[in-house]
Coordinates of N, CA and C in Angstrom, one line a residue:
M27 N -15.7 -35.7 -18.1 CA -14.7 -34.6 -18.1 C -14.6 -34.2 -16.7
P28 N -13.3 -34.2 -16.1 CA -13.1 -33.7 -14.7 C -13.4 -32.2 -14.6
S29 N -13.9 -31.8 -13.5 CA -14.2 -30.4 -13.3 C -12.9 -29.7 -12.9
A30 N -12.7 -28.5 -13.3 CA -11.5 -27.7 -13.0 C -11.7 -27.2 -11.6
Q31 N -10.6 -27.2 -10.8 CA -10.6 -26.6 -9.5 C -10.2 -25.2 -9.6
I32 N -10.9 -24.3 -9.0 CA -10.5 -22.9 -9.0 C -9.8 -22.6 -7.7
R33 N -8.7 -22.0 -7.8 CA -7.9 -21.7 -6.6 C -8.1 -20.2 -6.4
T34 N -8.5 -19.8 -5.2 CA -8.6 -18.4 -4.9 C -7.4 -17.9 -4.2
L35 N -7.1 -16.6 -4.4 CA -5.9 -16.0 -3.7 C -6.4 -15.5 -2.4
P36 N -5.5 -15.5 -1.4 CA -5.9 -15.1 0.0 C -6.2 -13.6 -0.1
N37 N -7.2 -13.2 0.7 CA -7.6 -11.8 0.9 C -6.8 -11.1 1.9
I38 N -6.1 -11.8 2.8 CA -5.4 -11.2 3.9 C -4.0 -10.9 3.6
P39 N -3.6 -9.7 3.6 CA -2.2 -9.4 3.3 C -1.3 -9.9 4.4
S40 N 0.0 -10.1 4.1 CA 0.9 -10.6 5.0 C 1.2 -9.7 6.2
P41 N 1.6 -10.2 7.3 CA 2.0 -9.3 8.4 C 3.0 -8.3 8.0
N42 N 3.9 -8.7 7.1 CA 4.9 -7.7 6.6 C 4.2 -6.5 5.9
A43 N 3.2 -6.8 5.1 CA 2.5 -5.7 4.4 C 1.9 -4.8 5.5
R44 N 1.3 -5.4 6.5 CA 0.6 -4.6 7.5 C 1.6 -3.7 8.3
A45 N 2.8 -4.3 8.7 CA 3.8 -3.6 9.4 C 4.4 -2.4 8.6
I46 N 4.6 -2.7 7.3 CA 5.2 -1.7 6.4 C 4.2 -0.5 6.3
A47 N 2.9 -0.9 6.0 CA 1.9 0.1 5.9 C 1.8 1.0 7.1
Q48 N 1.8 0.4 8.3 CA 1.7 1.2 9.5 C 2.9 2.1 9.7
R49 N 4.1 1.6 9.3 CA 5.3 2.5 9.4 C 5.2 3.6 8.4
L50 N 4.8 3.4 7.2 CA 4.7 4.4 6.2 C 3.7 5.5 6.6
V51 N 2.5 5.1 7.1 CA 1.5 6.1 7.5 C 2.0 6.9 8.7
A52 N 2.7 6.2 9.6 CA 3.2 6.9 10.8 C 4.3 7.9 10.4
Y53 N 5.1 7.5 9.4 CA 6.2 8.3 9.0 C 5.7 9.6 8.3
E54 N 4.7 9.4 7.4 CA 4.1 10.5 6.7 C 3.4 11.4 7.6
A55 N 2.7 10.9 8.7 CA 2.0 11.7 9.6 C 3.0 12.6 10.4
G56 N 4.2 12.1 10.6 CA 5.2 12.9 11.3 C 6.1 13.7 10.4
A57 N 5.9 13.7 9.1 CA 6.8 14.3 8.2 C 6.8 15.8 8.4
G58 N 5.7 16.4 8.8 CA 5.6 17.8 9.1 C 5.8 18.8 8.0
N59 N 5.4 18.4 6.8 CA 5.4 19.4 5.7 C 4.2 20.2 5.7
P60 N 4.4 21.5 6.0 CA 3.2 22.4 6.2 C 2.3 22.5 5.0
S61 N 2.8 22.3 3.8 CA 1.9 22.4 2.6 C 1.0 21.2 2.5
E62 N 1.3 20.1 3.2 CA 0.5 18.9 3.2 C -0.3 18.7 4.5
A63 N -0.4 19.7 5.3 CA -1.0 19.5 6.7 C -2.4 19.0 6.6
N64 N -3.2 19.4 5.6 CA -4.6 19.0 5.5 C -4.8 17.7 4.7
T65 N -3.7 17.1 4.2 CA -3.8 15.8 3.5 C -3.5 14.7 4.5
P66 N -4.4 13.7 4.6 CA -4.2 12.6 5.5 C -2.9 11.8 5.1
A67 N -2.2 11.3 6.1 CA -1.0 10.6 5.9 C -1.1 9.4 4.9
A68 N -2.2 8.7 5.0 CA -2.4 7.6 4.0 C -2.6 8.0 2.6
A69 N -3.2 9.2 2.4 CA -3.3 9.8 1.1 C -1.9 10.2 0.5
R70 N -1.1 10.6 1.4 CA 0.3 11.0 1.0 C 1.1 9.8 0.6
V71 N 0.9 8.7 1.4 CA 1.6 7.4 1.1 C 1.1 6.9 -0.3
A72 N -0.2 6.9 -0.5 CA -0.8 6.4 -1.7 C -0.2 7.3 -2.9
E73 N -0.1 8.6 -2.7 CA 0.3 9.4 -3.8 C 1.8 9.1 -4.2
K74 N 2.6 8.9 -3.2 CA 4.0 8.6 -3.5 C 4.1 7.2 -4.1
L75 N 3.3 6.2 -3.7 CA 3.3 4.9 -4.4 C 2.8 5.0 -5.8
R76 N 1.8 5.9 -6.0 CA 1.2 6.1 -7.3 C 2.3 6.4 -8.4
R77 N 3.1 7.3 -8.0 CA 4.2 7.8 -8.9 C 5.0 6.6 -9.5
S78 N 5.4 5.7 -8.6 CA 6.2 4.5 -8.9 C 5.4 3.5 -9.7
I79 N 4.3 3.2 -9.1 CA 3.5 2.1 -9.7 C 2.9 2.5 -11.0
S80 N 2.5 3.7 -11.2 CA 2.0 4.2 -12.5 C 3.1 4.1 -13.6
T81 N 4.3 4.2 -13.2 CA 5.4 4.0 -14.2 C 5.5 2.6 -14.7
L82 N 5.2 1.7 -13.8 CA 5.2 0.2 -14.1 C 3.9 -0.2 -14.8
A83 N 2.7 0.2 -14.2 CA 1.4 -0.3 -14.7 C 0.6 0.7 -15.4
G84 N 1.0 1.9 -15.5 CA 0.2 3.0 -16.1 C -0.9 3.5 -15.1
N85 N -1.5 4.5 -15.5 CA -2.6 5.1 -14.6 C -3.7 4.2 -14.4
S86 N -4.1 3.5 -15.5 CA -5.3 2.5 -15.4 C -4.9 1.4 -14.4
G87 N -3.7 0.9 -14.5 CA -3.3 -0.2 -13.6 C -3.3 0.3 -12.1
W88 N -2.8 1.6 -11.9 CA -2.8 2.1 -10.6 C -4.3 2.3 -10.1
L89 N -5.1 2.8 -10.9 CA -6.5 3.0 -10.5 C -7.2 1.6 -10.1
A90 N -6.9 0.6 -10.9 CA -7.4 -0.7 -10.6 C -6.9 -1.3 -9.3
L91 N -5.6 -1.1 -9.1 CA -5.0 -1.6 -7.9 C -5.5 -0.9 -6.6
L92 N -5.5 0.4 -6.7 CA -6.0 1.2 -5.5 C -7.5 1.0 -5.3
S93 N -8.3 0.9 -6.3 CA -9.7 0.6 -6.2 C -10.0 -0.7 -5.5
R94 N -9.2 -1.7 -5.9 CA -9.4 -3.0 -5.4 C -9.0 -3.0 -3.9
A95 N -7.9 -2.4 -3.6 CA -7.4 -2.3 -2.2 C -8.4 -1.6 -1.3
L96 N -9.0 -0.5 -1.9 CA -10.1 0.2 -1.1 C -11.3 -0.7 -0.9
T97 N -11.7 -1.4 -1.9 CA -12.8 -2.4 -1.8 C -12.6 -3.4 -0.7
L98 N -11.4 -4.0 -0.7 CA -11.0 -5.0 0.3 C -11.0 -4.3 1.7
A99 N -10.5 -3.1 1.8 CA -10.5 -2.4 3.1 C -11.9 -2.1 3.6
K100 N -12.8 -1.7 2.7 CA -14.1 -1.4 3.0 C -14.9 -2.6 3.6
A101 N -14.5 -3.8 3.0 CA -15.2 -5.0 3.5 C -14.8 -5.3 5.0
Q102 N -13.6 -4.8 5.4 CA -13.2 -5.0 6.8 C -13.7 -3.8 7.7
V103 N -13.7 -2.6 7.2 CA -14.1 -1.4 8.0 C -15.1 -0.7 7.2
P104 N -16.4 -0.9 7.5 CA -17.5 -0.2 6.7 C -17.5 1.3 6.9
E105 N -16.8 1.8 7.9 CA -16.7 3.3 8.1 C -15.9 3.9 7.0
L106 N -15.2 3.1 6.1 CA -14.5 3.7 5.0 C -15.5 4.0 3.8
G107 N -16.8 3.9 4.0 CA -17.8 4.1 3.0 C -17.6 5.4 2.2
P108 N -17.3 6.6 2.9 CA -17.2 7.8 2.1 C -15.9 7.9 1.3
V109 N -14.9 7.0 1.6 CA -13.6 7.1 0.9 C -13.8 6.6 -0.6
Q110 N -13.2 7.3 -1.5 CA -13.3 6.9 -2.9 C -11.9 7.1 -3.6
V111 N -11.8 6.5 -4.7 CA -10.6 6.7 -5.5 C -11.0 7.7 -6.6
R112 N -10.4 8.8 -6.7 CA -10.7 9.8 -7.8 C -10.1 9.4 -9.1
T113 N -10.6 9.9 -10.2 CA -10.1 9.6 -11.5 C -8.6 9.9 -11.7
D114 N -8.1 10.8 -10.9 CA -6.6 11.2 -11.0 C -5.8 10.2 -10.2
G115 N -6.4 9.2 -9.5 CA -5.7 8.2 -8.8 C -5.4 8.6 -7.3
S116 N -6.0 9.6 -6.8 CA -5.9 10.0 -5.4 C -7.0 9.5 -4.6
L117 N -6.8 9.4 -3.3 CA -7.9 9.0 -2.3 C -8.6 10.2 -1.9
E118 N -9.9 10.1 -1.9 CA -10.8 11.2 -1.4 C -11.7 10.7 -0.3
G119 N -11.9 11.5 0.7 CA -12.8 11.2 1.7 C -12.2 10.7 3.1
L120 N -10.9 10.6 3.1 CA -10.3 10.2 4.4 C -10.5 11.3 5.4
N121 N -10.6 12.5 5.0 CA -10.8 13.6 6.0 C -12.2 13.5 6.6
E122 N -13.1 12.8 6.0 CA -14.5 12.7 6.6 C -14.5 11.7 7.7
L123 N -13.5 10.9 7.9 CA -13.5 9.9 9.0 C -13.2 10.6 10.3
R124 N -13.6 10.1 11.4 CA -13.3 10.6 12.7 C -11.8 10.6 12.9
A125 N -11.3 11.6 13.6 CA -9.8 11.7 13.7 C -9.2 10.5 14.3
N126 N -9.9 9.8 15.2 CA -9.3 8.6 15.7 C -9.3 7.4 14.8
Q127 N -10.2 7.4 13.8 CA -10.3 6.4 12.8 C -9.4 6.5 11.6
A128 N -9.1 7.7 11.2 CA -8.4 8.0 10.0 C -7.0 7.3 9.9
P129 N -6.1 7.4 10.9 CA -4.8 6.7 10.7 C -4.9 5.2 10.5
E130 N -5.7 4.6 11.3 CA -5.8 3.1 11.2 C -6.6 2.7 10.0
A131 N -7.6 3.4 9.6 CA -8.3 3.1 8.3 C -7.4 3.3 7.1
G132 N -6.7 4.4 7.2 CA -5.7 4.7 6.1 C -4.7 3.6 6.0
A133 N -4.2 3.2 7.1 CA -3.1 2.1 7.1 C -3.7 0.8 6.5
L134 N -5.0 0.6 6.8 CA -5.6 -0.6 6.3 C -5.7 -0.6 4.7
I135 N -6.0 0.6 4.2 CA -6.0 0.7 2.7 C -4.6 0.5 2.1
I136 N -3.6 1.1 2.8 CA -2.2 0.9 2.3 C -1.8 -0.6 2.5
T137 N -2.2 -1.2 3.6 CA -1.9 -2.6 3.8 C -2.5 -3.5 2.6
Q138 N -3.7 -3.2 2.3 CA -4.3 -4.0 1.2 C -3.6 -3.7 -0.1
L139 N -3.2 -2.5 -0.3 CA -2.5 -2.1 -1.5 C -1.2 -2.8 -1.6
L140 N -0.4 -2.8 -0.6 CA 0.9 -3.5 -0.5 C 0.7 -5.0 -0.7
G141 N -0.4 -5.6 -0.1 CA -0.7 -7.0 -0.2 C -1.0 -7.4 -1.6
L142 N -1.8 -6.6 -2.3 CA -2.1 -6.9 -3.7 C -0.9 -6.7 -4.6
L143 N -0.1 -5.7 -4.3 CA 1.2 -5.5 -5.1 C 2.1 -6.7 -4.8
G144 N 2.1 -7.2 -3.6 CA 3.0 -8.4 -3.3 C 2.5 -9.6 -4.0
L145 N 1.2 -9.8 -4.2 CA 0.7 -10.9 -5.0 C 1.0 -10.8 -6.5
L146 N 1.1 -9.6 -7.0 CA 1.3 -9.3 -8.4 C 2.8 -9.4 -8.8
I147 N 3.7 -8.8 -8.0 CA 5.1 -8.7 -8.3 C 6.0 -9.4 -7.3
G148 N 5.4 -9.9 -6.2 CA 6.2 -10.6 -5.2 C 6.6 -9.6 -4.1
E149 N 6.8 -10.2 -2.9 CA 7.1 -9.4 -1.7 C 8.4 -8.7 -1.8
Y150 N 9.4 -9.4 -2.4 CA 10.7 -8.8 -2.5 C 10.7 -7.5 -3.4
L151 N 10.1 -7.6 -4.5 CA 10.0 -6.4 -5.4 C 9.1 -5.3 -4.8
T152 N 8.1 -5.7 -4.1 CA 7.3 -4.7 -3.4 C 8.1 -4.0 -2.3
R153 N 8.9 -4.7 -1.6 CA 9.8 -4.0 -0.6 C 10.8 -3.2 -1.2
R154 N 11.3 -3.6 -2.4 CA 12.3 -2.8 -3.1 C 11.7 -1.5 -3.6
L155 N 10.4 -1.6 -4.1 CA 9.7 -0.4 -4.5 C 9.5 0.6 -3.4
V156 N 9.1 0.1 -2.2 CA 8.9 0.9 -1.1 C 10.3 1.5 -0.6
A157 N 11.3 0.7 -0.7 CA 12.6 1.3 -0.3 C 13.1 2.3 -1.3
D158 N 12.7 2.2 -2.5 CA 13.1 3.3 -3.5 C 12.3 4.6 -3.3
V159 N 11.1 4.4 -2.9 CA 10.2 5.6 -2.6 C 10.6 6.3 -1.3
W160 N 10.9 5.5 -0.3 CA 11.3 6.0 1.0 C 12.8 5.6 1.3
P161 N 13.8 6.1 0.6 CA 15.1 5.6 0.8 C 15.7 5.9 2.2
D162 N 15.2 6.9 2.9 CA 15.7 7.2 4.2 C 15.1 6.4 5.4
L163 N 14.3 5.4 5.0 CA 13.8 4.5 6.1 C 14.5 3.2 6.0
P164 N 15.4 2.9 6.9 CA 16.2 1.7 6.8 C 15.4 0.4 7.1
A165 N 14.2 0.6 7.6 CA 13.4 -0.6 7.9 C 13.0 -1.3 6.6
F166 N 13.1 -0.6 5.5 CA 12.6 -1.2 4.2 C 13.8 -1.6 3.3
D167 N 15.0 -1.7 3.9 CA 16.2 -2.1 3.2 C 16.0 -3.6 2.8
A168 N 16.3 -3.9 1.6 CA 16.1 -5.3 1.1 C 17.3 -6.2 1.5
E169 N 18.3 -5.7 2.1 CA 19.5 -6.5 2.5 C 19.1 -7.8 3.3
P170 N 18.1 -7.8 4.2 CA 17.9 -9.0 4.9 C 17.5 -10.2 3.9
Y171 N 16.9 -9.8 2.8 CA 16.5 -10.9 1.9 C 17.8 -11.5 1.3
R172 N 18.8 -10.7 1.0 CA 20.0 -11.2 0.4 C 20.8 -12.1 1.5
E173 N 20.8 -11.6 2.7 CA 21.5 -12.3 3.8 C 20.8 -13.6 4.1
S174 N 19.5 -13.7 4.0 CA 18.8 -14.9 4.3 C 18.7 -15.9 3.2
G175 N 19.2 -15.5 2.0 CA 19.2 -16.5 0.9 C 17.9 -16.4 0.1
N176 N 17.0 -15.5 0.4 CA 15.7 -15.3 -0.2 C 15.7 -14.3 -1.4
D177 N 16.9 -13.9 -1.8 CA 17.0 -12.9 -2.8 C 16.7 -13.6 -4.2
P178 N 15.6 -13.2 -4.8 CA 15.3 -13.9 -6.1 C 16.1 -13.5 -7.3
T179 N 17.0 -12.5 -7.1 CA 17.8 -12.1 -8.2 C 19.1 -12.9 -8.3
R180 N 19.3 -13.8 -7.4 CA 20.5 -14.7 -7.4 C 20.2 -16.0 -8.0

């Protein structure tokens, strides 16, 4: 009997996921909403994504996705040790990181999250979801996919 080959999925998110994550964290950091001043930008990005993803996958699906993204990020940056996913689906512990580590570490968590989402629903739908959550950011417009012929809806 031939042995089955197991194919593993790549752990490294695409450069697109990394670029989008960094833009989202930078955007949220500069949003300047006084009521969210003590909430790290990456936690705000995760919260906004949670609302959309939970609609599709439920709270359990969101918790699984964010927990896996955090585990992958921790494997790359051990300083993320104090960061945890709370039962309500929020990130806790980003405030415990040094000020110079928090933005980059937070962006890494979001990168992993977007990378996992891209594996599950595809990069095009991931970009559409991001564009729906942040409609005022033209960098996430899906039009380039349509123009390049990569639009899966055609």
